[in-house]
Coordinates of C-alpha atoms and ligand atoms in Angstrom, one line a residue:
X1137 CA -133.0 -29.1 -69.9
X1138 CA -132.2 -32.4 -70.0
X1139 CA -133.2 -34.2 -66.8
X1140 CA -131.6 -37.7 -67.8
X1141 CA -128.6 -36.4 -66.0
X1142 CA -129.8 -34.8 -63.2
X1143 CA -130.0 -37.1 -60.1
X1144 CA -133.4 -36.3 -57.8
X1145 CA -132.0 -34.5 -55.6
X1146 CA -130.5 -31.6 -57.6
X1147 CA -133.7 -31.0 -59.8
X1148 CA -135.2 -27.5 -59.0
X1149 CA -138.6 -26.9 -58.4
X1150 CA -140.1 -29.7 -56.8
X1151 CA -141.6 -28.6 -53.0
X1152 CA -139.7 -30.8 -50.3
X1153 CA -142.3 -32.1 -48.2
X1154 CA -142.4 -33.1 -44.5
X1155 CA -144.5 -36.1 -43.4
X1156 CA -146.9 -34.1 -42.0
X1157 CA -147.7 -31.9 -45.1
X1158 CA -147.3 -35.3 -47.0
X1159 CA -150.6 -36.7 -44.5
X1160 CA -152.6 -33.4 -44.6
X1161 CA -152.9 -33.6 -48.5
X1162 CA -153.5 -37.3 -48.4
X1163 CA -156.2 -36.2 -45.9
X1164 CA -157.2 -33.4 -47.9
X1165 CA -157.2 -36.1 -51.7
X1166 CA -159.5 -38.4 -49.5
X1167 CA -162.1 -35.3 -48.7
X1168 CA -161.8 -33.5 -51.9
X1169 CA -161.2 -35.9 -54.2
X1170 CA -158.0 -33.6 -56.4
X1171 CA -154.3 -32.3 -55.4
X1172 CA -152.8 -29.5 -57.9
X1173 CA -150.3 -30.3 -60.1
X1174 CA -148.0 -28.8 -57.6
X1175 CA -149.6 -31.0 -54.6
X1176 CA -149.2 -34.4 -56.7
X1177 CA -145.5 -33.6 -57.8
X1178 CA -144.5 -33.3 -54.3
X1179 CA -146.4 -36.1 -52.8
X1180 CA -145.5 -38.0 -55.4
X1181 CA -141.5 -36.7 -54.9
X1182 CA -141.3 -37.0 -51.3
X1183 CA -143.0 -40.1 -50.6
X1184 CA -141.3 -42.0 -48.1
X1185 CA -142.8 -45.8 -46.2
X1186 CA -144.7 -44.6 -43.9
X1187 CA -146.5 -42.4 -46.2
X1188 CA -147.6 -44.9 -48.2
X1189 CA -148.9 -47.4 -45.5
X1190 CA -150.5 -44.3 -44.4
X1191 CA -152.1 -43.6 -48.2
X1192 CA -152.7 -47.5 -48.2
X1193 CA -155.1 -47.3 -45.2
X1194 CA -157.2 -45.3 -47.0
X1195 CA -156.9 -46.6 -50.5
X1196 CA -158.4 -50.0 -48.9
X1197 CA -161.5 -48.3 -46.6
X1198 CA -162.7 -46.1 -49.6
X1199 CA -162.0 -49.8 -51.9
X1200 CA -164.2 -51.8 -49.1
X1201 CA -167.2 -49.7 -49.0
X1202 CA -167.3 -49.3 -52.2
X1203 CA -166.7 -52.7 -53.1
X1204 CA -166.2 -54.9 -50.4
X1205 CA -163.9 -57.6 -50.6
X1206 CA -164.3 -58.9 -54.0
X1207 CA -161.7 -59.0 -56.2
X1208 CA -163.0 -58.9 -60.2
X1209 CA -162.0 -61.1 -62.9
X1210 CA -162.3 -60.4 -66.8
X1211 CA -160.9 -63.3 -69.0
X1212 CA -158.2 -61.5 -71.0
X1213 CA -157.6 -63.3 -74.6
X1214 CA -154.4 -61.9 -76.4
X1215 CA -156.0 -63.1 -80.0
X1216 CA -153.0 -61.4 -82.7
X1217 CA -149.7 -59.7 -81.5
X1218 CA -149.3 -58.7 -85.0
X1219 CA -148.7 -54.9 -84.8
X1220 CA -148.3 -51.9 -87.6
X1221 CA -146.9 -49.3 -84.6
X1222 CA -143.2 -49.5 -83.4
X1223 CA -143.3 -48.1 -79.7
X1224 CA -139.9 -48.0 -78.5
X1225 CA -141.2 -50.1 -75.4
X1226 CA -143.1 -52.5 -76.9
X1227 CA -142.1 -56.4 -77.7
X1228 CA -144.5 -57.1 -79.9
X1229 CA -143.6 -54.1 -81.7
X1230 CA -143.6 -54.0 -85.7
X1231 CA -139.6 -53.9 -86.2
X1232 CA -138.8 -56.7 -83.5
X1233 CA -138.4 -59.4 -86.5
X1234 CA -137.8 -62.0 -83.4
X1235 CA -140.9 -62.2 -82.6
X1236 CA -142.9 -65.1 -83.3
X1237 CA -146.2 -63.4 -84.8
X1238 CA -150.0 -65.1 -84.5
X1239 CA -153.4 -64.7 -85.2
X1240 CA -156.1 -67.1 -82.8
X1241 CA -159.0 -67.8 -85.5
X1242 CA -163.2 -67.4 -85.0
X1243 CA -162.9 -70.4 -83.8
X1244 CA -159.9 -70.0 -81.1
X1245 CA -161.7 -67.0 -80.4
X1246 CA -165.2 -68.2 -78.9
X1247 CA -163.4 -71.2 -77.9
X1248 CA -161.2 -69.6 -75.6
X1249 CA -164.7 -67.3 -74.5
X1250 CA -166.6 -70.6 -74.1
X1251 CA -163.2 -72.1 -72.1
X1252 CA -164.2 -68.7 -69.6
X1253 CA -167.7 -69.0 -69.6
X1254 CA -167.4 -72.5 -68.0
X1255 CA -164.7 -71.5 -65.6
X1256 CA -166.8 -68.6 -64.0
X1257 CA -165.8 -65.1 -66.3
X1258 CA -168.5 -62.8 -67.4
X1259 CA -166.6 -60.9 -68.9
X1260 CA -164.0 -61.0 -72.0
X1261 CA -160.7 -59.3 -72.7
X1262 CA -160.0 -59.1 -76.8
X1263 CA -156.7 -57.4 -76.9
X1264 CA -154.2 -57.7 -79.9
X1265 CA -151.3 -55.1 -81.2
X1266 CA -153.0 -53.4 -84.0
X1267 CA -153.4 -56.2 -86.7
X1268 CA -154.6 -54.9 -90.2
X1269 CA -155.4 -58.7 -91.2
X1270 CA -158.6 -58.0 -88.2
X1271 CA -160.7 -55.2 -90.2
X1272 CA -163.1 -53.8 -89.3
X1273 CA -165.6 -56.1 -90.4
X1274 CA -164.0 -59.3 -88.5
X1275 CA -164.2 -57.3 -85.9
X1276 CA -167.2 -56.4 -85.8
X1277 CA -168.1 -59.4 -86.9
X1278 CA -166.4 -61.8 -84.0
X1279 CA -168.5 -58.9 -81.5
X1280 CA -171.6 -60.2 -82.8
X1281 CA -171.2 -63.8 -82.0
X1282 CA -169.8 -63.8 -79.0
X1283 CA -172.7 -61.2 -77.8
X1284 CA -174.8 -64.0 -79.6
X1285 CA -173.5 -66.5 -77.4
X1286 CA -172.8 -65.1 -74.4
X1287 CA -175.1 -63.0 -73.8
X1288 CA -175.0 -62.6 -70.0
X1289 CA -171.4 -61.3 -70.2
X1290 CA -168.9 -58.3 -70.7
X1291 CA -167.1 -57.7 -74.1
X1292 CA -164.2 -55.6 -73.8
X1293 CA -162.0 -54.8 -77.0
X1294 CA -158.4 -53.4 -76.9
X1295 CA -157.0 -53.4 -79.7
X1296 CA -155.7 -49.9 -80.4
X1297 CA -156.4 -46.5 -82.0
X1298 CA -158.8 -46.0 -84.5
X1299 CA -161.4 -44.3 -86.5
X1300 CA -164.0 -43.9 -84.7
X1301 CA -166.4 -45.1 -86.9
X1302 CA -165.0 -48.1 -85.9
X1303 CA -165.4 -47.3 -82.8
X1304 CA -169.4 -47.2 -83.7
X1305 CA -169.7 -50.3 -85.1
X1306 CA -167.9 -52.0 -82.7
X1307 CA -170.2 -50.8 -79.8
X1308 CA -173.4 -51.4 -82.2
X1309 CA -172.0 -54.9 -82.2
X1310 CA -172.4 -55.5 -78.9
X1311 CA -169.0 -54.3 -77.7
X1312 CA -169.4 -52.9 -74.4
X1313 CA -166.2 -51.9 -72.9
X1314 CA -162.7 -50.5 -74.5
X1315 CA -159.2 -50.0 -73.3
X1316 CA -156.8 -47.6 -74.4
X1317 CA -153.8 -46.6 -72.2
X1318 CA -152.9 -42.8 -72.8
X1319 CA -149.7 -44.0 -71.7
X1320 CA -148.6 -40.7 -70.4
X1321 CA -150.3 -37.7 -71.0
X1322 CA -147.1 -35.0 -71.8
X1323 CA -146.7 -34.6 -75.5
X1324 CA -142.9 -34.1 -75.3
X1325 CA -143.0 -37.6 -73.0
X1326 CA -144.6 -39.7 -75.6
X1327 CA -142.9 -38.8 -77.8
X1328 CA -140.0 -40.1 -76.2
X1329 CA -141.3 -43.1 -76.2
X1330 CA -143.7 -43.4 -79.7
X1331 CA -142.3 -43.2 -83.6
X1332 CA -143.2 -39.8 -84.8
X1333 CA -146.4 -41.2 -86.1
X1334 CA -147.7 -41.7 -82.7
X1335 CA -149.2 -38.3 -81.0
X1336 CA -150.1 -38.2 -77.0
X1337 CA -153.0 -36.1 -78.2
X1338 CA -154.3 -38.9 -81.4
X1339 CA -154.2 -41.6 -78.5
X1340 CA -156.7 -39.1 -76.8
X1341 CA -158.4 -38.4 -78.4
X1342 CA -159.2 -41.6 -79.4
X1343 CA -160.5 -42.0 -75.3
X1344 CA -163.2 -39.0 -75.7
X1345 CA -164.1 -40.7 -78.8
X1346 CA -164.5 -44.4 -77.1
X1347 CA -166.4 -42.0 -73.8
X1348 CA -168.7 -40.1 -75.8
X1349 CA -169.9 -43.3 -77.5
X1350 CA -171.3 -44.8 -75.0
X1351 CA -168.4 -47.1 -74.2
X1352 CA -167.3 -47.9 -70.1
X1353 CA -163.1 -46.8 -70.7
X1354 CA -160.1 -48.1 -70.1
X1355 CA -157.2 -45.9 -69.4
X1356 CA -153.7 -46.1 -68.0
X1357 CA -149.9 -45.2 -68.0
X1358 CA -146.9 -47.2 -67.6
X1359 CA -145.4 -46.2 -64.1
X1360 CA -141.3 -45.8 -64.2
X1361 CA -141.6 -45.7 -68.2
X1362 CA -137.5 -44.0 -69.4
X1363 CA -137.8 -40.6 -69.1
X1364 CA -140.6 -40.2 -66.9
X1365 CA -140.4 -37.1 -63.9
X1366 CA -142.5 -36.8 -61.1
X1367 CA -144.1 -33.7 -63.1
X1368 CA -145.8 -36.5 -65.8
X1369 CA -147.2 -38.4 -62.9
X1370 CA -148.5 -35.7 -61.7
X1371 CA -150.1 -35.2 -65.5
X1372 CA -151.4 -38.3 -65.7
X1373 CA -153.8 -37.7 -62.2
X1374 CA -155.2 -34.6 -63.7
X1375 CA -156.0 -35.8 -67.0
X1376 CA -157.5 -38.9 -65.0
X1377 CA -159.6 -36.8 -63.2
X1378 CA -160.3 -34.7 -66.0
X1379 CA -161.5 -38.6 -68.3
X1380 CA -163.2 -40.1 -65.1
X1381 CA -162.5 -43.5 -66.7
X1382 CA -164.4 -47.0 -65.4
X1383 CA -161.1 -48.7 -65.5
X1384 CA -157.8 -47.5 -64.4
X1385 CA -154.7 -49.9 -65.4
X1386 CA -150.7 -49.1 -64.6
X1387 CA -148.5 -50.9 -64.4
X1388 CA -144.6 -51.2 -64.1
X1389 CA -142.7 -50.5 -67.3
X1390 CA -140.6 -53.8 -67.8
X1391 CA -137.7 -54.0 -70.7
X1392 CA -137.3 -56.2 -72.8
X1393 CA -134.7 -57.3 -75.0
X1394 CA -135.4 -56.8 -78.8
X1395 CA -137.3 -53.1 -78.6
X1396 CA -135.0 -50.3 -78.2
X1397 CA -135.1 -49.9 -74.3
X1398 CA -133.7 -53.1 -73.4
X1399 CA -131.1 -51.2 -71.5
X1400 CA -133.5 -48.8 -69.1
X1401 CA -134.0 -50.0 -66.1
X1402 CA -137.7 -51.1 -64.7
X1403 CA -140.4 -49.6 -62.9
X1404 CA -140.3 -50.5 -59.2
X1405 CA -143.1 -52.5 -57.3
X1406 CA -142.9 -49.3 -54.4
X1407 CA -144.3 -46.1 -57.0
X1408 CA -146.1 -48.6 -59.0
X1409 CA -148.2 -49.7 -55.3
X1410 CA -148.4 -45.6 -54.1
X1411 CA -150.0 -44.5 -57.4
X1412 CA -152.4 -47.6 -57.2
X1413 CA -153.1 -46.0 -54.1
X1414 CA -153.5 -42.5 -55.1
X1415 CA -155.4 -43.3 -57.9
X1416 CA -157.9 -44.8 -55.3
X1417 CA -158.7 -41.9 -53.7
X1418 CA -159.1 -39.9 -56.3
X1419 CA -161.5 -42.4 -58.7
X1420 CA -163.7 -44.1 -55.3
X1421 CA -165.0 -46.3 -57.8
X1422 CA -162.6 -47.0 -60.3
X1423 CA -161.5 -50.5 -61.1
X1424 CA -158.8 -51.1 -60.9
X1425 CA -156.5 -54.0 -62.0
X1426 CA -153.1 -55.3 -60.2
X1427 CA -152.5 -55.9 -63.4
X1428 CA -149.7 -58.4 -64.7
X1429 CA -146.9 -56.4 -65.2
X1430 CA -147.6 -56.3 -61.0
X1431 CA -147.5 -59.5 -61.3
X1432 CA -144.6 -60.1 -63.0
X1433 CA -142.0 -57.9 -61.0
X1434 CA -142.7 -59.1 -57.7
X1435 CA -144.0 -62.0 -56.0
X1436 CA -146.8 -60.6 -54.1
X1437 CA -147.4 -58.2 -56.8
X1438 CA -150.6 -58.4 -56.7
X1439 CA -151.3 -59.2 -53.2
X1440 CA -150.1 -55.9 -52.4
X1441 CA -151.8 -54.5 -55.5
X1442 CA -155.1 -55.2 -54.1
X1443 CA -153.6 -54.4 -50.5
X1444 CA -153.3 -50.2 -52.0
X1445 CA -156.8 -50.5 -53.5
X1446 CA -156.9 -52.3 -56.9
X1447 CA -160.1 -54.7 -57.5
X1448 CA -159.6 -57.1 -60.3
X1449 CA -157.5 -59.3 -61.8
X1450 CA -157.0 -60.1 -65.2
X1451 CA -156.2 -63.9 -65.5
X1452 CA -154.7 -65.1 -69.0
X1453 CA -157.4 -66.9 -71.2
X1454 CA -155.8 -67.7 -74.5
X1455 CA -154.5 -70.7 -75.3
X1456 CA -151.3 -72.5 -73.3
X1457 CA -149.3 -72.5 -77.1
X1458 CA -149.9 -68.9 -77.5
X1459 CA -149.1 -67.6 -74.7
X1460 CA -145.5 -66.6 -74.3
X1461 CA -145.6 -64.9 -77.8
X1462 CA -147.5 -62.3 -76.9
X1463 CA -144.7 -60.8 -74.9
X1464 CA -145.0 -57.2 -74.4
X1465 CA -141.8 -57.3 -72.3
X1466 CA -139.4 -60.0 -70.9
X1467 CA -140.2 -62.4 -68.1
X1468 CA -144.3 -61.9 -68.8
X1469 CA -146.6 -64.4 -67.0
X1470 CA -148.2 -67.0 -68.7
X1471 CA -148.2 -69.8 -66.3
X1472 CA -149.2 -71.1 -63.3
X1473 CA -151.5 -68.5 -61.6
X1474 CA -152.0 -66.5 -64.4
X1475 CA -153.1 -69.2 -66.4
X1476 CA -156.9 -68.7 -65.9
X1477 CA -157.3 -72.2 -64.9
X1478 CA -155.6 -71.4 -62.0
X1479 CA -158.3 -69.2 -60.5
X1480 CA -158.9 -71.6 -57.5
X1481 CA -155.2 -71.1 -56.8
X1482 CA -155.7 -67.4 -57.4
X1483 CA -158.1 -67.1 -55.3
X1484 CA -156.5 -69.1 -52.8
X1485 CA -154.2 -66.2 -52.5
X1486 CA -156.7 -63.4 -52.3
X1487 CA -158.3 -65.1 -49.6
X1488 CA -155.2 -65.6 -47.7
X1489 CA -154.9 -61.7 -47.3
X1490 CA -158.8 -61.1 -46.7
X1491 CA -160.6 -61.3 -49.6
X1492 CA -162.2 -63.1 -52.4
X1493 CA -162.6 -63.6 -56.2
X1494 CA -166.8 -62.8 -57.5
X1495 CA -168.4 -64.2 -60.3
X1496 CA -170.2 -61.5 -61.8
X1497 CA -170.0 -59.0 -64.9
X1498 CA -168.0 -56.8 -62.4
X1499 CA -169.6 -53.5 -63.9
X1500 CA -168.0 -50.3 -62.3
X1501 CA -170.2 -48.4 -60.3
X1502 CA -168.8 -45.5 -61.5
X1503 CA -172.2 -44.8 -63.9
X1504 CA -171.4 -41.8 -65.4
X1505 CA -171.4 -44.8 -69.3
X1506 CA -173.0 -47.6 -67.3
X1507 CA -176.6 -47.5 -70.1
X1508 CA -174.0 -49.5 -72.4
X1509 CA -176.5 -52.7 -73.5
X1510 CA -175.6 -56.0 -73.1
Ligands
LIG2976 N1 -152.1 -52.6 -78.8 C1 -153.1 -52.1 -77.7 C2 -153.1 -53.4 -76.9 C3 -151.8 -52.9 -76.3 S1 -150.4 -54.2 -75.1 C4 -153.2 -50.9 -77.6 O1 -152.6 -49.8 -77.9 O2 -153.8 -50.2 -76.0 C5 -151.1 -53.5 -73.5 C6 -150.3 -53.2 -72.5 O3 -149.5 -52.9 -72.8 C7 -150.3 -51.0 -73.6 O4 -150.7 -50.0 -73.4 C8 -148.7 -50.5 -72.2 O5 -148.6 -49.9 -71.4 C9 -148.3 -52.6 -71.9 N2 -146.8 -52.8 -72.3 C10 -146.5 -53.2 -73.3 N3 -145.1 -52.3 -73.4 C11 -144.8 -52.5 -71.8 C12 -143.3 -52.8 -71.6 N4 -142.5 -53.4 -72.0 N5 -143.9 -52.8 -69.6 C13 -144.5 -52.4 -69.6 N6 -146.1 -52.4 -69.9 C14 -146.0 -52.4 -71.5

């Protein structure tokens, strides 16, 4: 059956739920921190604006219980946009001949950290395409040097799927955290978003490896990616519950004009914030970023994310000249409030809704892997 050609009302098997059934599912989620696959599907499929408001009130209450009104910041350093992979959605995919490629040198990366440290950042996130130039030795060397110069900071890597042994070396060199979105749990859906060389099961294996090695792990998925169904999102929730990561990054899919998905519709703010609220109730202590993609899809997207239970933002620390080249999707925020220099403006925006930026490492209260060094 090709789901694509069915309208929402024609999709069989998803039970229609009433407002009161929706509320009781949300109540049970708050109490037990779990739902079944059928319940997740029904709640996601049957969401309404008033159910969303009911959810967000509870998600805010949970977030405030554990994290108060603090918003943690992470300095994002997009250090290379070369990539060996060809993900159909991503603007820096290998086949995009129009992407202007760049790599930061070790000194440039260190000076981003220095600038960030002065601004109050205590977590540096090194994110990039899967770039073979940055060999295991080179990454290990960069991580060791950041660790030596900034002993009170957390170092987060987000450089894709690598052998367990590479992950182990980076961890031993001082990396504490790793972000690797699972993108979508369902292997059939995964294969509609990626070339055959990539698989959902390998990506998930990497996440289990990272966790076993002692990393604080972040995973997540795109909301509204092409062909995604409510069942796919239900599976994503079940996977998150099982993995129990320290961080979950989700954001709307946004098309990039030079990719095979150029003509696909974007995900919505509405569904993204609904999913944020659900994740906050399922994993009360998780670190939940209001992502750049959320800030890109709507002017007040990040504020709406915070009001749905998010508690992290990741401003850009990359040098201004290269920012516009790390274009994962069209219109990606890379100046203005997104720029780390504008931290004060960002803080003012959050103050206006009753929250504030906190300067600390902002470790997850989900302590399972918290004995990481540094
Ligand atoms: N190479 C690294 C970093 C990827 S970029 C890795 O493989 O993990 C970080 C995230 O951006 C991806 O995991 C993906 O979820 C998101 N992303 C990429 N293209 C996107 C798009 N077109 N719209 C929304 N999010 C996108």
